[in-house]
CSV table of C-alpha atoms in Angstrom, one decimal:
chain,number,residue,atom,x,y,z
A,1,MET,CA,0.0,0.3,-0.3
A,2,ILE,CA,1.2,3.3,-0.8
A,3,GLY,CA,1.3,6.3,2.5
A,4,THR,CA,2.6,8.8,4.1
A,5,ILE,CA,5.7,7.0,6.3
A,6,THR,CA,5.2,9.0,9.8
A,7,LYS,CA,5.4,7.5,12.8
A,8,ARG,CA,1.8,7.5,13.6
A,9,ALA,CA,1.6,5.4,10.4
A,10,VAL,CA,4.3,2.9,10.8
A,11,ASP,CA,2.9,2.2,14.7
A,12,ALA,CA,-0.2,1.0,12.6
A,13,LEU,CA,1.1,-1.1,10.6
A,14,ALA,CA,-0.1,-4.6,11.6
A,15,PRO,CA,1.8,-8.1,11.4
A,16,ALA,CA,-0.1,-10.2,8.6
A,17,ALA,CA,0.8,-13.9,7.1
A,18,ALA,CA,3.6,-12.5,4.8
A,19,ASN,CA,5.6,-9.5,4.6
A,20,THR,CA,3.4,-6.6,4.1
A,21,PHE,CA,4.8,-2.9,2.7
A,22,LEU,CA,4.0,0.5,3.1
A,23,TRP,CA,5.4,2.7,0.3
A,24,ASP,CA,5.7,6.5,0.9
A,25,ARG,CA,3.9,8.8,-1.1
A,26,GLU,CA,6.6,11.6,-1.1
A,27,LEU,CA,9.7,9.8,-1.9
A,28,PRO,CA,9.1,7.0,-4.2
A,29,ARG,CA,10.7,3.7,-3.5
A,30,PHE,CA,11.5,4.3,0.1
A,31,GLY,CA,9.1,1.8,2.4
A,32,VAL,CA,8.7,0.3,5.7
A,33,LYS,CA,8.4,-4.0,5.7
A,34,CYS,CA,6.1,-5.4,8.4
A,35,THR,CA,7.2,-9.0,9.2
A,36,PRO,CA,4.9,-11.8,10.3
A,37,ALA,CA,7.1,-11.4,13.6
A,38,SER,CA,5.7,-7.8,13.7
A,39,ALA,CA,9.8,-6.2,13.0
A,40,LYS,CA,9.1,-3.5,11.1
A,41,VAL,CA,12.4,-2.0,8.9
A,42,TYR,CA,12.9,0.8,6.2
A,43,ILE,CA,14.1,0.0,3.2
A,44,VAL,CA,14.8,1.3,-0.6
A,45,GLN,CA,14.0,-0.6,-3.4
A,46,TYR,CA,16.0,0.6,-6.9
A,47,ARG,CA,16.4,-1.6,-10.0
A,48,THR,CA,20.3,-2.3,-10.9
A,49,GLY,CA,20.4,-2.8,-15.0
A,50,ARG,CA,18.0,-5.9,-15.1
A,51,ARG,CA,17.6,-6.6,-10.8
A,52,LEU,CA,15.9,-5.7,-9.0
A,53,ARG,CA,17.7,-5.0,-5.5
A,54,ARG,CA,16.4,-4.1,-1.6
A,55,TYR,CA,18.6,-2.3,1.0
A,56,THR,CA,17.7,-2.7,4.8
A,57,ILE,CA,18.2,0.9,5.8
A,58,GLY,CA,17.1,0.0,9.7
A,59,ARG,CA,15.1,-0.9,12.5
A,60,HIS,CA,11.9,1.0,13.4
A,61,GLY,CA,12.8,2.9,17.0
A,62,ALA,CA,16.2,4.2,18.2
A,63,PRO,CA,18.0,5.8,16.1
A,64,TRP,CA,15.9,4.7,12.9
A,65,THR,CA,12.5,7.3,13.0
A,66,PRO,CA,10.9,7.9,9.4
A,67,ASP,CA,12.8,11.5,8.9
A,68,LEU,CA,16.0,10.0,9.4
A,69,ALA,CA,15.4,6.5,7.9
A,70,ARG,CA,13.7,9.1,4.4
A,71,LYS,CA,17.2,10.9,5.0
A,72,GLU,CA,19.2,7.8,4.1
A,73,ALA,CA,16.4,6.5,1.6
A,74,LEU,CA,17.9,10.0,-0.6
A,75,ARG,CA,21.0,9.1,0.1
A,76,LEU,CA,21.2,5.8,-1.4
A,77,LEU,CA,19.1,6.7,-3.9
A,78,ALA,CA,21.5,9.5,-5.2
A,79,LEU,CA,24.2,6.8,-5.5
A,80,VAL,CA,21.8,4.4,-7.4
A,81,ALA,CA,21.5,7.8,-9.5
A,82,SER,CA,25.6,7.9,-9.8
A,83,GLY,CA,25.4,4.3,-10.7
A,84,ILE,CA,26.8,2.7,-7.0
A,85,ASP,CA,24.9,-0.2,-5.9
A,86,PRO,CA,24.5,0.8,-2.0
A,87,ALA,CA,24.1,-3.6,-1.8
A,88,ALA,CA,27.0,-4.7,-3.6
A,89,ALA,CA,29.2,-2.4,-1.7
A,90,LYS,CA,27.4,-3.2,1.8
A,91,LEU,CA,28.2,-7.2,0.6
A,92,ALA,CA,31.9,-6.5,-0.6
A,93,GLY,CA,32.0,-4.1,3.1
A,94,ARG,CA,31.1,-7.6,4.5
A,95,THR,CA,33.1,-10.0,3.4
A,96,ALA,CA,35.9,-7.8,3.0
A,97,PRO,CA,39.3,-9.2,4.9
A,98,SER,CA,39.9,-8.2,8.4
A,99,VAL,CA,44.1,-7.1,9.0
A,100,ARG,CA,44.0,-10.7,10.7
A,101,GLU,CA,43.0,-12.2,7.4
A,102,LEU,CA,45.3,-10.2,5.9
A,103,ALA,CA,48.9,-11.3,8.7
A,104,ALA,CA,47.3,-15.4,7.7
A,105,ARG,CA,48.2,-14.3,3.9
A,106,VAL,CA,51.2,-12.7,4.6
A,107,ARG,CA,52.3,-15.6,6.7
A,108,THR,CA,51.5,-18.1,3.4
A,109,GLU,CA,52.6,-16.1,0.6
A,110,HIS,CA,55.5,-13.8,1.2
A,111,LEU,CA,56.8,-14.9,4.8
A,112,VAL,CA,57.5,-18.3,3.3
A,113,LYS,CA,59.8,-16.0,0.8
A,114,ARG,CA,61.4,-14.9,3.9
A,115,ARG,CA,64.5,-15.9,6.2
A,116,ALA,CA,63.9,-17.1,9.0
A,117,ALA,CA,65.0,-14.2,11.3
A,118,THR,CA,62.9,-11.8,9.5
A,119,ARG,CA,60.0,-14.7,9.6
A,120,ILE,CA,60.5,-14.4,13.7
A,121,GLU,CA,60.3,-10.6,13.9
A,122,TYR,CA,57.3,-10.0,11.9
A,123,GLU,CA,55.6,-13.3,13.9
A,124,ARG,CA,56.2,-10.6,17.1
A,125,LEU,CA,55.6,-7.8,15.9
A,126,LEU,CA,52.2,-9.1,14.8
A,127,ARG,CA,51.0,-10.8,18.4
A,128,LEU,CA,52.3,-8.3,20.3
A,129,HIS,CA,51.2,-4.7,18.8
A,130,ILE,CA,49.5,-4.9,15.2
A,131,LEU,CA,47.1,-7.6,16.0
A,132,PRO,CA,45.6,-6.4,19.3
A,133,ALA,CA,45.4,-3.1,17.9
A,134,LEU,CA,44.3,-3.2,13.8
A,135,GLY,CA,43.2,-6.9,13.6
A,136,SER,CA,39.7,-6.8,13.4
A,137,LEU,CA,39.4,-3.9,10.9
A,138,ALA,CA,39.0,-3.9,7.7
A,139,VAL,CA,42.0,-3.8,5.7
A,140,ALA,CA,40.5,-1.2,3.3
A,141,ASP,CA,39.2,0.7,6.2
A,142,VAL,CA,42.5,0.9,8.1
A,143,GLY,CA,43.7,5.2,8.2
A,144,ARG,CA,46.5,7.3,8.8
A,145,PRO,CA,45.1,8.1,11.9
A,146,ASP,CA,44.6,4.2,13.3
A,147,VAL,CA,48.4,4.1,12.5
A,148,ALA,CA,49.5,7.2,14.2
A,149,LYS,CA,47.3,6.3,17.2
A,150,LEU,CA,49.5,2.4,17.2
A,151,HIS,CA,52.8,4.5,17.1
A,152,HIS,CA,51.9,7.0,19.3
A,153,ALA,CA,51.3,4.4,22.2
A,154,LEU,CA,54.8,2.9,21.7
A,155,ARG,CA,56.3,5.9,22.1
A,156,LYS,CA,58.0,5.1,25.8
A,157,THR,CA,60.1,2.2,23.3
A,158,PRO,CA,61.0,4.3,20.1
A,159,ALA,CA,62.5,2.1,17.8
A,160,GLN,CA,60.2,-0.5,18.4
A,161,ALA,CA,57.6,1.8,17.4
A,162,ASN,CA,59.0,3.0,13.9
A,163,ARG,CA,59.6,-1.1,13.8
A,164,VAL,CA,55.9,-1.9,13.9
A,165,VAL,CA,55.1,1.0,11.4
A,166,ALA,CA,57.9,-0.7,8.9
A,167,VAL,CA,56.4,-4.0,9.1
A,168,LEU,CA,52.8,-2.9,9.3
A,169,SER,CA,53.6,0.0,5.9
A,170,LYS,CA,55.0,-3.2,4.5
A,171,ILE,CA,51.8,-5.6,4.9
A,172,MET,CA,49.6,-2.7,3.5
A,173,ASN,CA,51.8,-2.2,0.5
A,174,LEU,CA,50.7,-6.0,0.3
A,175,ALA,CA,47.5,-5.3,0.4
A,176,GLU,CA,47.6,-2.8,-2.2
A,177,ARG,CA,49.4,-5.2,-4.2
A,178,TRP,CA,47.0,-8.3,-4.2
A,179,GLY,CA,43.8,-5.3,-4.9
A,180,LEU,CA,42.9,-5.3,-1.2
A,181,ARG,CA,43.3,-1.5,-1.5
A,182,ALA,CA,43.4,1.3,-3.3
A,183,ASP,CA,46.8,2.3,-5.0
A,184,SER,CA,48.6,4.4,-3.1
A,185,SER,CA,46.0,4.2,-0.1
A,186,ASN,CA,48.8,2.7,2.3
A,187,PRO,CA,47.9,4.4,5.6
A,188,CYS,CA,51.4,4.4,7.0
A,189,ARG,CA,52.6,7.5,4.6
A,190,HIS,CA,53.1,10.4,6.4
A,191,VAL,CA,52.8,9.2,9.9
A,192,GLU,CA,56.5,10.8,11.6
A,193,ARG,CA,59.2,8.1,12.9
A,194,ASN,CA,60.9,8.3,15.5
A,195,ARG,CA,64.2,9.7,16.1
A,196,GLU,CA,66.6,7.0,16.6
A,197,GLN,CA,70.4,7.4,17.6
A,198,ARG,CA,72.2,4.9,15.3
A,199,ARG,CA,74.8,2.5,17.1
A,200,ALA,CA,77.8,2.3,15.2
A,201,ARG,CA,81.1,1.0,17.6
A,202,PHE,CA,84.6,1.0,16.0
A,203,LEU,CA,87.2,-0.9,17.7
A,204,SER,CA,90.6,0.9,17.9
A,205,THR,CA,94.2,-0.5,17.2
A,206,GLU,CA,94.6,-1.3,20.9
A,207,GLU,CA,90.8,-2.4,21.5
A,208,LEU,CA,91.7,-4.8,18.4
A,209,GLY,CA,94.8,-5.7,20.2
A,210,ARG,CA,93.6,-6.9,22.9
A,211,LEU,CA,90.3,-9.0,21.3
A,212,GLY,CA,93.3,-10.7,19.6
A,213,GLN,CA,95.0,-11.4,22.7
A,214,VAL,CA,92.1,-13.1,24.5
A,215,LEU,CA,91.3,-15.2,21.2
A,216,ALA,CA,94.6,-16.4,21.3
A,217,GLN,CA,94.5,-17.1,25.0
A,218,ALA,CA,91.2,-18.7,24.5
A,219,ALA,CA,92.5,-20.9,21.6
A,220,ARG,CA,95.2,-22.4,24.3
A,221,GLY,CA,93.2,-23.3,26.9
A,222,PRO,CA,90.7,-21.6,29.5
A,223,LEU,CA,90.0,-18.4,30.4
A,224,THR,CA,90.4,-17.0,33.7
A,225,LEU,CA,87.6,-14.1,34.0
A,226,PRO,CA,88.3,-11.1,36.9
A,227,ALA,CA,85.7,-11.5,39.4
A,228,ARG,CA,82.9,-9.1,39.2
A,229,ARG,CA,83.0,-8.5,42.9
A,230,LYS,CA,85.6,-8.1,45.9
A,231,LYS,CA,86.6,-11.2,47.4
A,232,ALA,CA,84.1,-13.4,44.7
A,233,PRO,CA,86.7,-16.0,43.3
A,234,ALA,CA,87.7,-15.4,39.7
A,235,VAL,CA,85.9,-17.3,37.0
A,236,THR,CA,87.6,-20.3,34.7
A,237,VAL,CA,86.0,-20.3,31.2
A,238,THR,CA,86.1,-22.3,28.2
A,239,VAL,CA,84.6,-21.5,24.9
A,240,SER,CA,84.1,-23.3,21.6
A,241,PRO,CA,87.1,-22.9,19.0
A,242,TYR,CA,84.0,-22.4,17.1
A,243,ALA,CA,82.3,-20.1,18.7
A,244,LEU,CA,85.9,-19.0,18.5
A,245,ALA,CA,86.0,-19.0,15.1
A,246,ALA,CA,83.0,-17.6,14.1
A,247,ILE,CA,84.2,-14.1,16.1
A,248,ALA,CA,87.5,-13.8,14.5
A,249,LEU,CA,85.7,-14.1,11.4
A,250,LEU,CA,82.9,-11.6,11.7
A,251,ILE,CA,86.1,-9.7,12.3
A,252,PHE,CA,88.2,-10.4,9.5
A,253,THR,CA,85.1,-10.3,6.5
A,254,GLY,CA,82.5,-7.7,8.2
A,255,ALA,CA,79.7,-10.3,7.4
A,256,ARG,CA,76.4,-10.5,9.4
A,257,ARG,CA,76.6,-12.9,12.7
A,258,GLY,CA,73.5,-15.0,10.7
A,259,GLU,CA,75.6,-15.0,7.9
A,260,ILE,CA,78.7,-17.1,9.9
A,261,LEU,CA,76.5,-18.4,11.9
A,262,GLY,CA,74.4,-20.2,8.7
A,263,LEU,CA,77.9,-20.6,6.6
A,264,ARG,CA,78.2,-24.5,5.2
A,265,TRP,CA,81.5,-25.9,3.9
A,266,ALA,CA,79.9,-26.2,0.4
A,267,ASP,CA,79.6,-22.6,0.3
A,268,VAL,CA,83.2,-21.8,1.1
A,269,ASN,CA,85.7,-22.3,-2.0
A,270,LEU,CA,88.9,-21.9,-0.9
A,271,GLU,CA,90.9,-22.6,-3.7
A,272,ARG,CA,89.3,-19.4,-5.0
A,273,GLY,CA,89.1,-17.7,-1.7
A,274,VAL,CA,85.0,-16.5,-1.4
A,275,LEU,CA,82.4,-17.6,1.0
A,276,HIS,CA,78.8,-17.7,-1.1
A,277,LEU,CA,76.4,-16.2,1.5
A,278,VAL,CA,73.0,-18.0,0.7
A,279,THR,CA,71.5,-16.8,3.9
A,280,SER,CA,72.6,-13.4,3.2
A,281,LYS,CA,69.3,-11.4,4.3
A,282,THR,CA,70.5,-9.1,1.2
A,283,GLY,CA,70.5,-12.0,-1.3
A,284,ALA,CA,73.6,-14.7,-2.4
A,285,PRO,CA,76.9,-11.8,-2.1
A,286,VAL,CA,79.7,-13.6,-2.9
A,287,VAL,CA,82.6,-12.6,0.3
A,288,TYR,CA,86.6,-12.3,-0.7
A,289,LEU,CA,88.4,-14.1,1.8
A,290,ASN,CA,91.6,-12.1,3.2
A,291,ALA,CA,94.3,-14.1,4.0
A,292,GLY,CA,93.1,-13.7,8.1
A,293,ALA,CA,89.7,-15.5,7.3
A,294,ARG,CA,91.2,-18.2,4.7
A,295,ALA,CA,93.9,-19.2,8.1
A,296,ILE,CA,90.9,-19.6,10.5
A,297,LEU,CA,88.8,-21.5,7.7
A,298,ASP,CA,92.0,-24.0,7.2
A,299,ARG,CA,92.5,-24.7,10.5
A,300,LEU,CA,89.2,-25.4,11.5
A,301,PRO,CA,88.2,-29.2,11.8
A,302,ARG,CA,85.0,-30.5,10.0
A,303,VAL,CA,82.6,-32.7,11.6
A,304,ALA,CA,81.6,-35.8,9.6
A,305,ARG,CA,78.0,-35.0,8.7
A,306,ASN,CA,77.4,-31.4,9.7
A,307,PRO,CA,77.4,-29.6,6.8
A,308,TYR,CA,77.6,-26.0,8.4
A,309,VAL,CA,81.1,-24.4,9.5
A,310,ILE,CA,80.6,-23.3,12.7
A,311,VAL,CA,79.4,-26.6,14.5
A,312,GLY,CA,76.7,-26.3,17.3
A,313,GLY,CA,76.2,-28.7,20.3
A,314,ARG,CA,73.1,-30.3,18.6
A,315,ALA,CA,74.2,-33.5,15.8
A,316,GLY,CA,74.2,-31.7,12.1
A,317,ALA,CA,73.4,-28.4,13.5
A,318,HIS,CA,75.5,-25.3,12.8
A,319,LEU,CA,75.6,-23.0,16.4
A,320,VAL,CA,73.6,-20.7,18.2
A,321,ASN,CA,74.4,-18.8,21.0
A,322,LEU,CA,77.3,-16.5,20.3
A,323,LYS,CA,76.3,-14.4,22.4
A,324,ASP,CA,77.2,-16.3,25.5
A,325,PRO,CA,80.9,-16.9,24.0
A,326,TRP,CA,81.2,-13.0,22.9
A,327,GLN,CA,80.0,-12.4,26.6
A,328,VAL,CA,83.2,-14.6,27.7
A,329,ILE,CA,85.7,-12.8,25.7
A,330,ARG,CA,84.8,-9.1,25.1
A,331,ARG,CA,84.9,-9.2,29.4
A,332,ALA,CA,87.9,-10.8,29.1
A,333,ALA,CA,89.4,-8.3,26.4
A,334,GLN,CA,87.6,-5.3,28.9
A,335,LEU,CA,85.1,-4.6,25.7
A,336,GLU,CA,82.0,-3.7,27.9
A,337,GLY,CA,79.2,-2.6,25.6
A,338,VAL,CA,80.6,-3.5,22.7
A,339,ARG,CA,78.1,-5.9,20.4
A,340,LEU,CA,78.9,-8.4,17.9
A,341,HIS,CA,77.9,-6.4,15.2
A,342,ASP,CA,79.9,-4.1,16.4
A,343,LEU,CA,82.4,-6.1,14.9
A,344,ARG,CA,80.9,-5.2,11.4
A,345,HIS,CA,81.7,-1.9,11.4
A,346,THR,CA,84.6,-1.9,12.8
A,347,HIS,CA,85.3,-3.9,9.5
A,348,ALA,CA,84.1,-1.1,7.8
A,349,SER,CA,86.2,1.7,9.7
A,350,VAL,CA,89.3,0.0,9.0
A,351,GLY,CA,88.9,0.3,5.5
A,352,ALA,CA,87.7,3.2,5.4
A,353,ALA,CA,90.6,4.5,7.7
A,354,ALA,CA,92.5,2.7,4.8
A,355,GLY,CA,91.7,5.1,2.1
A,356,LEU,CA,89.0,2.7,0.4
A,357,GLY,CA,86.1,4.6,-1.0
A,358,LEU,CA,82.6,4.5,0.4
A,359,PRO,CA,81.1,2.3,-2.7
A,360,LEU,CA,84.0,0.3,-2.3
A,361,ILE,CA,82.8,-0.5,1.4
A,362,GLY,CA,79.5,-1.3,0.6
A,363,ALA,CA,80.4,-4.0,-1.8
A,364,LEU,CA,83.0,-5.0,1.2
A,365,LEU,CA,80.0,-5.5,3.5
A,366,GLY,CA,77.5,-6.7,0.9
A,367,HIS,CA,75.6,-3.2,1.1
A,368,THR,CA,72.3,-2.6,-1.8
A,369,GLN,CA,72.0,0.9,-0.9
A,370,ALA,CA,74.2,3.4,-0.6
A,371,ALA,CA,72.8,5.1,2.5
A,372,THR,CA,73.4,2.6,4.3
A,373,THR,CA,76.8,3.2,3.6
A,374,GLN,CA,76.7,6.7,4.6
A,375,ARG,CA,77.2,6.1,8.2
A,376,TYR,CA,80.8,5.6,7.4
A,377,ALA,CA,82.0,9.1,5.1
A,378,HIS,CA,83.2,10.6,8.2
A,379,LEU,CA,85.7,7.7,8.1
A,380,ALA,CA,86.3,7.8,5.0
A,381,ALA,CA,87.0,11.2,5.0
A,382,ASP,CA,90.0,10.9,7.5
A,383,PRO,CA,92.5,9.9,5.2
A,384,VAL,CA,91.8,12.8,2.9
A,385,ARG,CA,92.2,15.2,5.5
A,386,ALA,CA,95.5,13.8,6.6
A,387,ALA,CA,96.9,14.2,2.9
A,388,ALA,CA,95.1,17.8,2.7
A,389,GLU,CA,97.4,18.5,6.3
A,390,LEU,CA,100.3,16.7,4.9
A,391,VAL,CA,100.2,19.1,1.4
A,392,GLY,CA,99.6,22.6,3.9
A,393,ALA,CA,102.2,21.3,6.2
A,394,ARG,CA,104.5,21.5,3.3
A,395,ILE,CA,103.6,24.2,1.5
A,396,ALA,CA,103.6,26.8,4.6
A,397,LYS,CA,107.2,25.3,5.4
A,398,ALA,CA,108.0,26.5,1.6
A,399,LEU,CA,106.5,29.8,2.5
A,400,GLU,CA,108.4,30.1,5.6
A,401,ALA,CA,111.6,29.6,3.4
């Protein structure tokens, strides 16, 4: 039936054996449906092509009044006039994947191609931060305010907050690639990152000398570590020869810890003097072995049925924990606060001090981007500065004469 949809008219609708409809006289295609169970629902009816659609606005009562439902019907009919099907859009929104579902796809299609360390870090950040905050949101609905709020919530751990946004940004880029978000809609763009203090510790020549002495002592037998407290007994510790070899190789090659620990004998070519780092995070770069690195590998015993160079405690496995042996070595060498990764920085700093340019240092370290090598720029300038001082001193001497 047709009439003016008012509160009185809607309240007067009585249930019947089948659905009954009241269509509005003032706004065609806007109506109220009354079900046999006495439910009264505001609807809009329209055509898309040859298909007749009914879109449910909402149930009669708070918040849907006749006036509010009529305004919504006008908005929906305007969308239909512009070629948009509101019912199809609503269904698409209902079936759109959530961030939690996107994360599951990222695991099966993206992370399986990445290194174990990368997978572990993604899983950690997803589990602790991203999914608790955004997991229930539809992928297309995640906006910049959501990301900024998450980043701000982690302000007490600035570096961690930046890592979370970096991982989320990668996930959103994948969502764009898979057609789950519009192109160039990554909500992580323009979210201001926290300023981080880059740690780049380089061992001095004197510190390298102390480290070399301790490594040599540990190779000959147990190390006696000084007591941490007065009247406490000294501690004697034996370090595995494979752990010692790993530390020495980190110094001589400048490789990453995971690259050395995961190194297989099949990847070592002593005849050509190269390592093929198939476990590297930048692909499979070649590391050219200097005499020091070759000597370490030459005298390192191989273990039957174990393919790895740096042998661990488990049969057929490589060493996993290099942190504890390093703690012993650096304590004996009085290098408190020096990280294993600082050995890589030290390798680069020695090259810079020898006059090697930044592109060559980047090639030694396997950097894929020049910006990564820029932290050594001030070191690479030192030989040039020394040469300038030498030339200036001789010119000054000549002018005085």
